[in-house]
Coordinates of C-alpha atoms and ligand atoms in Angstrom, one line a residue:
X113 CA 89.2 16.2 -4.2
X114 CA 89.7 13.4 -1.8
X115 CA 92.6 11.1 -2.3
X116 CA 91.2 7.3 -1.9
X117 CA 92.5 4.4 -0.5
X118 CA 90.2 1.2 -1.9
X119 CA 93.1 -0.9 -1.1
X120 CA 93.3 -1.0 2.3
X121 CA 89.6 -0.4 3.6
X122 CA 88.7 -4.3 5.1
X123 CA 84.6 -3.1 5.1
X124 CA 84.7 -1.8 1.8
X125 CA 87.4 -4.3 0.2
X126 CA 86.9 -7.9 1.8
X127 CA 89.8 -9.4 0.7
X128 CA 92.2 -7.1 2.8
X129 CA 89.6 -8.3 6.0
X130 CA 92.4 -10.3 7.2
X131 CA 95.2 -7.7 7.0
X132 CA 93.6 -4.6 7.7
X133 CA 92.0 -3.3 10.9
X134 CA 89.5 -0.3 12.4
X135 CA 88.9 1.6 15.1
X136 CA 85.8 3.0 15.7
X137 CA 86.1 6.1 17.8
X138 CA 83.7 6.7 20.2
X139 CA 83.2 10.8 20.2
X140 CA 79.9 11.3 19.4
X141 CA 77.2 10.3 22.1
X142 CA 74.5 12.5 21.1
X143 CA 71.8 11.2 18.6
X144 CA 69.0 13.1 16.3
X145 CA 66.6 10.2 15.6
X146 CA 65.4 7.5 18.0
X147 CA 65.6 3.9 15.7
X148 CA 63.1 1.6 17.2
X149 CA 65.3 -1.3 17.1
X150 CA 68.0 0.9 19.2
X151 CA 69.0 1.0 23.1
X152 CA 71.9 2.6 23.7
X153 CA 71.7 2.1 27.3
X154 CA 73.3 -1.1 28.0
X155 CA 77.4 -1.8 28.0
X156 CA 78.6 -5.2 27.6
X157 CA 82.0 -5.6 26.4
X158 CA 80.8 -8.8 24.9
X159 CA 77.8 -7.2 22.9
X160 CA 78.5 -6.2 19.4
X161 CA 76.3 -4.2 17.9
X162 CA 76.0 -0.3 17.0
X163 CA 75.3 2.3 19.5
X164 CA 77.3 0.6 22.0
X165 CA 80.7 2.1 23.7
X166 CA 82.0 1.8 27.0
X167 CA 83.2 5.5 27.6
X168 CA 83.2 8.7 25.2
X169 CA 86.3 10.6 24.2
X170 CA 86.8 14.1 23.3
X171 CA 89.0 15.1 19.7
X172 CA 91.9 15.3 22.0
X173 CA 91.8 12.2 24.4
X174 CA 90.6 10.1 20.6
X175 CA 94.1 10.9 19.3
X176 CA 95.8 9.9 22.6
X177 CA 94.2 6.3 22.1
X178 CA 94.8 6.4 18.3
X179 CA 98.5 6.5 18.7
X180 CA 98.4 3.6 21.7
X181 CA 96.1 1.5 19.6
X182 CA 98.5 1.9 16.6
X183 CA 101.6 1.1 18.9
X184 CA 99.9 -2.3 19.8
X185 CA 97.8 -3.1 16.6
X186 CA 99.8 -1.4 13.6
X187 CA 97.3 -3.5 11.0
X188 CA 95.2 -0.4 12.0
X189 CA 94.1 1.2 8.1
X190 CA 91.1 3.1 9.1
X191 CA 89.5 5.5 11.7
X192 CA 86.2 5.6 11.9
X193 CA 83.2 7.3 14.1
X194 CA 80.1 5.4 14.4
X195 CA 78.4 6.7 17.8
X196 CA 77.6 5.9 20.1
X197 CA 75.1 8.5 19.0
X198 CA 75.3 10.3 15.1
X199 CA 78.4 11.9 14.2
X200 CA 76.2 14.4 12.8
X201 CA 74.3 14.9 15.7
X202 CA 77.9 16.0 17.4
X203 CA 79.7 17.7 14.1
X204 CA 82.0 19.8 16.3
X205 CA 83.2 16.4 18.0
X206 CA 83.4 15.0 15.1
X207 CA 84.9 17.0 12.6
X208 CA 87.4 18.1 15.6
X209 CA 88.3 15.0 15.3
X210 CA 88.6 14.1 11.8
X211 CA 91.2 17.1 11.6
X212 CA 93.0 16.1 14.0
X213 CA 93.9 12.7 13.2
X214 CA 94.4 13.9 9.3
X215 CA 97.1 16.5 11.0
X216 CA 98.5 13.6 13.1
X217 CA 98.0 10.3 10.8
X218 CA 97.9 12.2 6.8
X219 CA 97.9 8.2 5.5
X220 CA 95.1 7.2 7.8
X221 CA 92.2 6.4 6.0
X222 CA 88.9 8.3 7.7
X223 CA 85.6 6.8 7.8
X224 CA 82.3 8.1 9.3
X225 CA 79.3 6.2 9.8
X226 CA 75.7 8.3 10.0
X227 CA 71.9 8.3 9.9
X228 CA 72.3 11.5 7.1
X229 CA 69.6 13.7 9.1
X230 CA 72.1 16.0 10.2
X231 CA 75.2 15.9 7.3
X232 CA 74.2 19.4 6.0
X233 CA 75.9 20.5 2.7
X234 CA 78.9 22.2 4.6
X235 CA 79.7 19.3 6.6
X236 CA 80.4 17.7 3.3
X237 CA 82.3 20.3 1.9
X238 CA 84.5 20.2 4.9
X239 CA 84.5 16.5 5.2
X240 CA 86.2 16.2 1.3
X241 CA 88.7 19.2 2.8
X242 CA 89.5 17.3 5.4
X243 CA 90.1 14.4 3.4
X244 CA 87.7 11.8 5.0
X245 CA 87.1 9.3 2.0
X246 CA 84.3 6.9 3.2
X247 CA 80.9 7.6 4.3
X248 CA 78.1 4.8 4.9
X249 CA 74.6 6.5 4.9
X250 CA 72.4 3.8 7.1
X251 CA 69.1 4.6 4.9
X252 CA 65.9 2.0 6.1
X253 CA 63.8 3.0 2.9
X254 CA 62.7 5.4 0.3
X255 CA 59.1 5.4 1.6
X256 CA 57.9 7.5 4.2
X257 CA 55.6 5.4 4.4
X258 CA 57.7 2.9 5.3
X259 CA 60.1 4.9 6.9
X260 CA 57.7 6.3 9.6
X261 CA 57.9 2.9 11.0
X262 CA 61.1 2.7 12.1
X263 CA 61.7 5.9 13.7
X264 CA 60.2 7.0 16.9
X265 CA 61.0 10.3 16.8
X266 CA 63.4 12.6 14.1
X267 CA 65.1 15.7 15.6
X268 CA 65.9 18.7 13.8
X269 CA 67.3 21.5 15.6
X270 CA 65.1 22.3 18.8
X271 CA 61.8 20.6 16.8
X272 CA 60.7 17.1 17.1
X273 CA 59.2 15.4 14.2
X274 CA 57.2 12.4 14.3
X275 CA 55.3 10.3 11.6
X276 CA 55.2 10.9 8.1
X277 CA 56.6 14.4 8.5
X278 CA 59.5 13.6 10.7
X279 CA 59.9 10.4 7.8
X280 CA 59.7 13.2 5.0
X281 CA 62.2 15.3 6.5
X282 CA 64.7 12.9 7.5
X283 CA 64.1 10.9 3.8
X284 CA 65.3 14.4 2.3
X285 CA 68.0 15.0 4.4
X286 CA 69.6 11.6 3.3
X287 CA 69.3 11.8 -0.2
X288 CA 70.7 15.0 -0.7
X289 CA 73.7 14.2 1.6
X290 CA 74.3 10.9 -0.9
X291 CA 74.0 13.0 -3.8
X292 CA 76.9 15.8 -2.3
X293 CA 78.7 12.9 -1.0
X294 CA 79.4 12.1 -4.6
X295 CA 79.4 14.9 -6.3
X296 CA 82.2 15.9 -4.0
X297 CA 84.1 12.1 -4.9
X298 CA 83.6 10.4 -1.3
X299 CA 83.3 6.9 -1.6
X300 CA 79.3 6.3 -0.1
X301 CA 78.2 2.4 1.3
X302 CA 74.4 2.2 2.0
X303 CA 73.6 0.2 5.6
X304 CA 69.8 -1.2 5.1
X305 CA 68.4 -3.0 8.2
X306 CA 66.2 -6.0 7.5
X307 CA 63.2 -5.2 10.0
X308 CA 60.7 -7.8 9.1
X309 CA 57.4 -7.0 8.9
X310 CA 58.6 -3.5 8.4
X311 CA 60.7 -3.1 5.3
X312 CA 61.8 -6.1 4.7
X313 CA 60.0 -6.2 1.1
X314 CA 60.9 -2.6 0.3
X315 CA 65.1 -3.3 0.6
X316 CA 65.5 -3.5 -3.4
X317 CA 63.6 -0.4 -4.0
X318 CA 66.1 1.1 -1.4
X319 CA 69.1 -0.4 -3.3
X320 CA 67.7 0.5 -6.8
X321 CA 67.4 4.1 -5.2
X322 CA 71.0 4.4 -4.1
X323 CA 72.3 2.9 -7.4
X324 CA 70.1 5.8 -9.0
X325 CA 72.5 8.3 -7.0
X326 CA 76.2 6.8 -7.6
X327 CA 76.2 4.7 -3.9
X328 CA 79.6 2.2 -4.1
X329 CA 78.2 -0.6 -2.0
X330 CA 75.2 -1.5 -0.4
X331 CA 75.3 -3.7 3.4
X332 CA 71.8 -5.4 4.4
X333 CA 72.2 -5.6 7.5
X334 CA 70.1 -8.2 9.3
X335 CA 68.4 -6.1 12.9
X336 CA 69.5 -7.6 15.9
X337 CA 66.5 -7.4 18.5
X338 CA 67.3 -5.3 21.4
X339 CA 65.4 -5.6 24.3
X340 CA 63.4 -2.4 25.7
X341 CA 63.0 -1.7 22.1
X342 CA 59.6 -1.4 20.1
X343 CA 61.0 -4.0 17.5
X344 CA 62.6 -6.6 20.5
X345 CA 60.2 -9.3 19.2
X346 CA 60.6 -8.7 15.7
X347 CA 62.7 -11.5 15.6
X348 CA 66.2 -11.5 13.7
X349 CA 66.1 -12.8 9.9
X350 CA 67.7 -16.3 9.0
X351 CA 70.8 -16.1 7.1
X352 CA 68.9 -18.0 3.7
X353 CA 66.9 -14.9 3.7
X354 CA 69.6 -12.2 4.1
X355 CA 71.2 -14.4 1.2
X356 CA 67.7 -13.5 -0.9
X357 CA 67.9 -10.3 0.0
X358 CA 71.4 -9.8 -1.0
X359 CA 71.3 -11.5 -4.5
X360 CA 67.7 -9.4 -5.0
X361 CA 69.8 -6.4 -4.6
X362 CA 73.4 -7.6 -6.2
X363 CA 71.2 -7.1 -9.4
X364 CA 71.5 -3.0 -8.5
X365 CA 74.6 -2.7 -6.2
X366 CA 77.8 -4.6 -5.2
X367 CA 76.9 -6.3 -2.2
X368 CA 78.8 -5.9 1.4
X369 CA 78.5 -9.4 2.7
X370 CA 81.1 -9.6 5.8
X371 CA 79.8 -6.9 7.8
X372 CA 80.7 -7.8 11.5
X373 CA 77.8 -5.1 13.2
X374 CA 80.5 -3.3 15.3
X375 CA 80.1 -1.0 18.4
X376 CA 80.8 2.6 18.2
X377 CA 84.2 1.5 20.0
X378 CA 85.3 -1.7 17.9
X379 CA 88.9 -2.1 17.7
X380 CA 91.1 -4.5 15.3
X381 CA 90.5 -6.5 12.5
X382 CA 86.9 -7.4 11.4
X383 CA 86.9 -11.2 12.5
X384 CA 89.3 -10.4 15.3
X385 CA 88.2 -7.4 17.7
X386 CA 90.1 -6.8 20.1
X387 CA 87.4 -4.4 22.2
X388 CA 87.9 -6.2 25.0
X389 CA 91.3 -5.7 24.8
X390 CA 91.6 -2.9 24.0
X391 CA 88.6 -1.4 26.8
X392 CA 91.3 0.0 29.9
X393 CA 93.5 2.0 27.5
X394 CA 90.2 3.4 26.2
X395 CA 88.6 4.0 29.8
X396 CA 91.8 5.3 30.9
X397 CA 92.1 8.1 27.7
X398 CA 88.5 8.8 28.2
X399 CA 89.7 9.7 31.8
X400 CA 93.1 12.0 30.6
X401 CA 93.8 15.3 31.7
X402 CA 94.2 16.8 28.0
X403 CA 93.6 20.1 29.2
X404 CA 96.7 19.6 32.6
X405 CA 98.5 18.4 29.8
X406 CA 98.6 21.5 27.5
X407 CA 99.1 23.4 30.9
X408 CA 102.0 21.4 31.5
X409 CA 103.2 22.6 27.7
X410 CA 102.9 26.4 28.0
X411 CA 105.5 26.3 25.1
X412 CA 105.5 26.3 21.2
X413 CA 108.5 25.5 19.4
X414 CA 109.0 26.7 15.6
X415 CA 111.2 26.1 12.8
X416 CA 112.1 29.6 10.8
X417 CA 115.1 31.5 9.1
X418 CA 114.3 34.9 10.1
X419 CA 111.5 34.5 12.5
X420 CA 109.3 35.8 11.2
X421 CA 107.7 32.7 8.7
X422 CA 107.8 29.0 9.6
X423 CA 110.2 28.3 6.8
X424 CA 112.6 25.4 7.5
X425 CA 112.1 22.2 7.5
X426 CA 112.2 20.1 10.6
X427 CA 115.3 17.6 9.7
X428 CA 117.3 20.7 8.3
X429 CA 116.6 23.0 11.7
X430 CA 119.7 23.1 14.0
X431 CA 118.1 25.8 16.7
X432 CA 114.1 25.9 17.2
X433 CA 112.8 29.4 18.6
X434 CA 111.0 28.4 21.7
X435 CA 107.7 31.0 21.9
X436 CA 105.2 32.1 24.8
X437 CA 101.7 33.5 24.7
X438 CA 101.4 36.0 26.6
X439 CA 98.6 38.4 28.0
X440 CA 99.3 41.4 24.9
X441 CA 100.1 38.4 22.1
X442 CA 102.9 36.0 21.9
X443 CA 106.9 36.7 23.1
X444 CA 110.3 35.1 22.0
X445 CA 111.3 33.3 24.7
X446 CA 114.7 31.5 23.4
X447 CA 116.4 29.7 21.3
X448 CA 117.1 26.2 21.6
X449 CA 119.4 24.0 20.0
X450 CA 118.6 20.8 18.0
X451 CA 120.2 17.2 18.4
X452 CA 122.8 16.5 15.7
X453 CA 121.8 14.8 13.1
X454 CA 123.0 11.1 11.6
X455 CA 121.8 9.6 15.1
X456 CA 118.2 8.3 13.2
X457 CA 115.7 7.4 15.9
X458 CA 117.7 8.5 18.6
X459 CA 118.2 12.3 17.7
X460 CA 114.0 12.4 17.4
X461 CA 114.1 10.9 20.9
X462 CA 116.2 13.9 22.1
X463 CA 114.5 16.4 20.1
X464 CA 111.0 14.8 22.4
X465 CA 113.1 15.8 25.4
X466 CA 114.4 19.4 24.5
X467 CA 110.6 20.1 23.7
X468 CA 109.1 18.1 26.6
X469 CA 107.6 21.7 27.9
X470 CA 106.1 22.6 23.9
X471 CA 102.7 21.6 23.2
X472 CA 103.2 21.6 19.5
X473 CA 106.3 22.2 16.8
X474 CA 105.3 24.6 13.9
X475 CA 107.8 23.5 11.2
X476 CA 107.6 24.1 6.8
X477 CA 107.8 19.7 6.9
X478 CA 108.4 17.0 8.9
X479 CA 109.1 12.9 8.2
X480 CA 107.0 10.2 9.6
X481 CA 109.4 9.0 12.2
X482 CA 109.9 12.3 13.8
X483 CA 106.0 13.1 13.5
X484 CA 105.5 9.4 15.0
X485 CA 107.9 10.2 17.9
X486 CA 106.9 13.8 18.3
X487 CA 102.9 13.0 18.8
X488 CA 104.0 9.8 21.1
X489 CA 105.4 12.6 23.8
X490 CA 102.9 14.6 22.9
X491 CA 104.1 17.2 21.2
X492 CA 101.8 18.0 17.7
X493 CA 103.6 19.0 15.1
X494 CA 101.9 21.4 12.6
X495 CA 103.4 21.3 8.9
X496 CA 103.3 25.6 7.2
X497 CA 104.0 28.0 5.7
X498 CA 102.5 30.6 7.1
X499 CA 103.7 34.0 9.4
X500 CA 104.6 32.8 13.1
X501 CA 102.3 34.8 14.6
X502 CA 99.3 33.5 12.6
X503 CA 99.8 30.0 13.4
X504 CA 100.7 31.0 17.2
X505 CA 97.4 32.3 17.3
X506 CA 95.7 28.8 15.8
X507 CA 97.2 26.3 18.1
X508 CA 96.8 28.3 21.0
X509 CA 93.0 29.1 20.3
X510 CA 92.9 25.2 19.5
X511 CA 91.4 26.3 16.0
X512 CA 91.6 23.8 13.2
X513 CA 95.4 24.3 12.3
X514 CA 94.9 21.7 9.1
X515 CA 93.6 24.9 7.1
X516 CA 97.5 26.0 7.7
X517 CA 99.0 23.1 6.2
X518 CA 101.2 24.3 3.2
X519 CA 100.1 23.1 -0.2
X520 CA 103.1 21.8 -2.2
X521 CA 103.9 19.3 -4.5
X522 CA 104.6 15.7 -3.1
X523 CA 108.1 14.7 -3.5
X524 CA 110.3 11.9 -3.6
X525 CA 110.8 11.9 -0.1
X526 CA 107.9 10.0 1.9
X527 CA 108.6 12.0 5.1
X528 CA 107.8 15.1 2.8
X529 CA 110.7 16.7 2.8
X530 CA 110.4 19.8 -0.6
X531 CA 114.2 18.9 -1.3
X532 CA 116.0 15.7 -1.5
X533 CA 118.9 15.5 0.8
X534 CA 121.8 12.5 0.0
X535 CA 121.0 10.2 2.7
X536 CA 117.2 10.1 2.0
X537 CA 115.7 6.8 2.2
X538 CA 112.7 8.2 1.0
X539 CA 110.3 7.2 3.9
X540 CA 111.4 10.4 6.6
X541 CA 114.1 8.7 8.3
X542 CA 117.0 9.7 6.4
X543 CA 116.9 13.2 7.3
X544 CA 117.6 12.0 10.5
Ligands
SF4_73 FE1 70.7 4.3 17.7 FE2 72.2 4.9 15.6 FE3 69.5 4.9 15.4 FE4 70.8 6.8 16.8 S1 70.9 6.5 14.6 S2 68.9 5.8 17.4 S3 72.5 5.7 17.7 S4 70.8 3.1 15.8
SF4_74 FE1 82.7 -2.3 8.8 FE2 80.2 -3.3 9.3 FE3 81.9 -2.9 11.3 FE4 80.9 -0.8 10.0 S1 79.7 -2.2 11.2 S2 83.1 -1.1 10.7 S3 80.8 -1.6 7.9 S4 82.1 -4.3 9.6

């Protein structure tokens, strides 16, 4: 069951708005439903709204800008992906990318953002695996009457749906994603849009609805008109009437009332994006060589007694086998020797360097600060148990090496060390 943090979620939790930031990830351009109040073709860095990004990243290049965007905004509590299309109309992208960070960041709170057509029961399964705790499930109405009206089109697979069938379909698809979302204890906000004329009359039926079905919080969300869009003229709902709306609905649901309507690449706190900002490092990751890079790393280094298992701990390792694949499997290629230890930041440094031709360190545990400093030279380390040879095979295949990750009891340590060394200052530094 997925381990939640309320505490430090600013969307879900406004008074931690001022302390703790997003980032929305933009890795999934492709969409399965055309809103009519959405265009997804114009850019402006100064337009806020959803389904806008400037460029799309893959898994890999996201987790490059993660750690640069955490380096120069550490309030940074949650990764989300909102777009620029559905995550679930991209679940490969997505869910590549979800393990990733969880491998990289394990306290980083994960966050997706969807229409629900496409979050299938297995996507859920692997979603609470993964350990991504919140979910909002944008949901217009429980009409398909009234549904039918906002969607131009619904895609499923290679068929098109429009109308009351396409409403019917997509209607279904959503509520049985809510209901898995909480039968398997993710925490589920509802986004509504106010579409007047449309539904705005219907949005306490929705929010009566989602109560029905365990949902945490609901956001009414007034629409912002978008040119080149059926519902441009529809005209955008006065605050006093979102403030009906809301307090109609508070009766049902707790009420999200400081929604900012991000882009699909927001970055920073809520009241304080830093998009802008932030838009050349995010251009220039979009642009990375990840694939040069892992030529450049033909290497994998690994932690073991024997080698035969990845059994040692990172901090207690004083060689690291050096290993090759090769055209029949994988070789030996040497053995190197670790840093000394008692040099704190310093020896994590030099471990970077020794490894600077290793694509990834397969190691029984590692502490934050090494991890941190590890993934800044880009080097991934992969925390198990398992036989060498196995986990070879996953990182070299690029397979999703979280489903290696040893299960074990937490300890005292916060770097996550099984044993408790003298020195241990119980956040992974002292085993440096
Ligand atoms: Fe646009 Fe999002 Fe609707 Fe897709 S689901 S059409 S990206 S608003
Ligand atoms: Fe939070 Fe609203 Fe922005 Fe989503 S769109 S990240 S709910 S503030």
């Amino acid at each position: 069951m997925t381990t939640i943090n309320y505490e430090q979620h600013p969307c879900f939790n406004p008074r931690v708005k001022g302390q703790f930031g997003r980032v929305h990830l933009p890795v999934a351009p492709k969409c399965n439903v055309q809103c009519n109040y959405c265009n997804r073709k114009y850019d402006c860095v100064n337009e806020s709204r959803p389904g806008v990004t400037s460029t799309v990243l893959s898994p890999e290049q996201a987790v490059v800008y993660m750690d640069k965007v955490l380096e120069a905004e550490p309030r940074i509590t949650v990764a989300g992906i909102a777009g620029p299309g559905d995550p679930f109309a991209n679940p490969e992208e997505t869910l590549g990318t979800m393990r990733l960070l969880r491998q990289q960041y394990p306290d980083l709170i994960l966050c997706l953002a969807t229409n629900g057509l496409g979050l299938k029961p297995e996507y859920v399964e692997e979603i609470a695996e993964i350990g991504v705790s919140h979910v909002t499930v944008t949901i217009n109405a429980v009409d398909p009457e009234i549904t039918r009206h906002v969607y131009r089109w619904v895609r499923d697979g290679t068929r098109a749906l429009q109308g009351k069938k396409g409403a019917e379909l997509l209607l279904e698809r959503q509520l049985s994603a809510i209901r898995a979302l909480k039968a398997a204890g993710v925490v589920v906000k509802a986004n509504c849009i106010v579409l007047p004329g449309i539904n705005d009359t219907h949005i306490v039926d929705v929010a009566k609805k989602m109560a029905e079905l365990g949902v945490d919080l609901f956001n009414a969300m007034a629409m912002y008109p978008t040119p080149e869009t059926p519902f441009e003229s529809l005209g955008e709902p006065d605050a006093i009437y979102m403030a009906q709306i809301r307090k109609a609905c508070e009766r049902y649901l707790p009420q999200m009332r400081h929604c900012t309507r991000c882009r699909a690449d927001a970055v920073g706190l809520l009241g304080e994006d830093r998009s802008s900002e932030f838009h050349g490092c995010l251009v220039a990751c979009s642009r990375s060589a990840v694939p040069k890079h892992q030529i450049d790393r033909p290497y994998v280094a690994v932690t073991s007694m024997e080698g035969l298992l990845v059994n040692q701990h990172l901090g207690e390792s004083q060689t690291l086998q050096i290993w090759q694949q090769t055209d029949t499997g994988f070789a030996f290629v040497e053995e190197r020797n670790a840093p000394t230890p008692g040099q704190g930041f310093e020896r994590w440094k030099q471990l970077a360097g020794i490894l600077k031709d290793c694509r990834a360190v397969l190691t029984s545990g590692i502490g934050t600060t090494p991890r941190r400093i590890l993934v800044k030279s880009g080097i991934m380390p992969v925390e198990t148990n398992s036989f060498i040879e196995m986990a070879l095979q996953a990182v070299y295949a690029g397979e999703d090496v979280s489903k290696l990750k040893p299960k074990r009891q937490k300890s005292e340590c916060g770097g996550g060390k099984t044993t408790v060394s003298a020195g241990c200052r119980g956040d992974g530094t002292g085993c440096g």
